[in-house]
XYZ file of C-alpha atoms in Angstrom:
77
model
C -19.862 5.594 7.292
C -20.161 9.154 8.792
C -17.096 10.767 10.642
C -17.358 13.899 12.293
C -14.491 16.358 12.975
C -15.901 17.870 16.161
C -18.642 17.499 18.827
C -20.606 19.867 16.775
C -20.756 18.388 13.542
C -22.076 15.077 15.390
C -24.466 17.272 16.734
C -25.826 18.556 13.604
C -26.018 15.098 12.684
C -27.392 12.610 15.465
C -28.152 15.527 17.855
C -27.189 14.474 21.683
C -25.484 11.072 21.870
C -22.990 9.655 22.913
C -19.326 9.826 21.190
C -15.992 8.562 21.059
C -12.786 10.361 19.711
C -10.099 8.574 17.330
C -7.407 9.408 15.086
C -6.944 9.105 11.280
C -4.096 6.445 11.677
C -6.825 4.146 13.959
C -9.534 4.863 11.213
C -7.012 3.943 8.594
C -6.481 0.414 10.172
C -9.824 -0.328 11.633
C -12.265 0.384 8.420
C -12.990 -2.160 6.456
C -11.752 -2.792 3.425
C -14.288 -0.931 0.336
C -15.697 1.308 3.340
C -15.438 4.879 2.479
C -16.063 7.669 5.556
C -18.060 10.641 4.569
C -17.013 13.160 6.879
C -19.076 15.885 8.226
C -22.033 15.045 6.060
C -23.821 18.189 7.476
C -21.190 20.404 7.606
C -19.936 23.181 5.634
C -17.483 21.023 3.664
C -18.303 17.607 3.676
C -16.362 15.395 2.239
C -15.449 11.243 1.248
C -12.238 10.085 2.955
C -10.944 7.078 0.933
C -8.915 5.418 3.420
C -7.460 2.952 0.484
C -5.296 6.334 -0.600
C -4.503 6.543 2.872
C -3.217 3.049 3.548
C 0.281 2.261 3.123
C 0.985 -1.302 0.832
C 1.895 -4.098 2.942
C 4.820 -4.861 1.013
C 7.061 -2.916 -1.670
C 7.596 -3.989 -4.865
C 10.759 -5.482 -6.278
C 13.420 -2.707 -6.367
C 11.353 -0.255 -4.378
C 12.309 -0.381 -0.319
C 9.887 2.108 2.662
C 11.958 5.167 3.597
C 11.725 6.696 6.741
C 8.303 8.381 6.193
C 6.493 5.504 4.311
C 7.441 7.246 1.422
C 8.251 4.630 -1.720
C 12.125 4.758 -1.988
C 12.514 3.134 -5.632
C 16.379 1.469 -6.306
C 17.838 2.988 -9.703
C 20.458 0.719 -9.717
């Protein structure tokens, strides 16, 4: 699926049309699952956002809790 980072890079790709805005965290969540977004695929530096790396797991493992940041807190006790 192609992403663009700006109005121009759209351009380049689809010339005049119309567009919508979004964030990373609402293309996290809303891509499907095995989807991977190539992002400006005419630009200068293109390049494959694999929103799997992105995504957060839905639930810890045993021993291991979320910290504050999403970051994977594991117990050493």
């Amino acid at each position: 699926m192609p992403l663009f980072t700006s109005v121009r890079h759209l351009a380049l790709f689809a010339g005049a049309c119309p567009w919508a805005s979004s964030t990373v965290a609402d293309i996290i969540e809303l891509l499907p699952d095995g989807v991977t977004a190539l992002v400006d695929p005419l630009g200068e530096r293109p390049f494959l956002l694999d929103v799997e790396v992105l995504r957060e797991p839905e639930t810890p493992d045993a021993g291991q809790q979320q910290g504050n940041w999403g970051e994977t807190v594991v117990d050493q006790s």
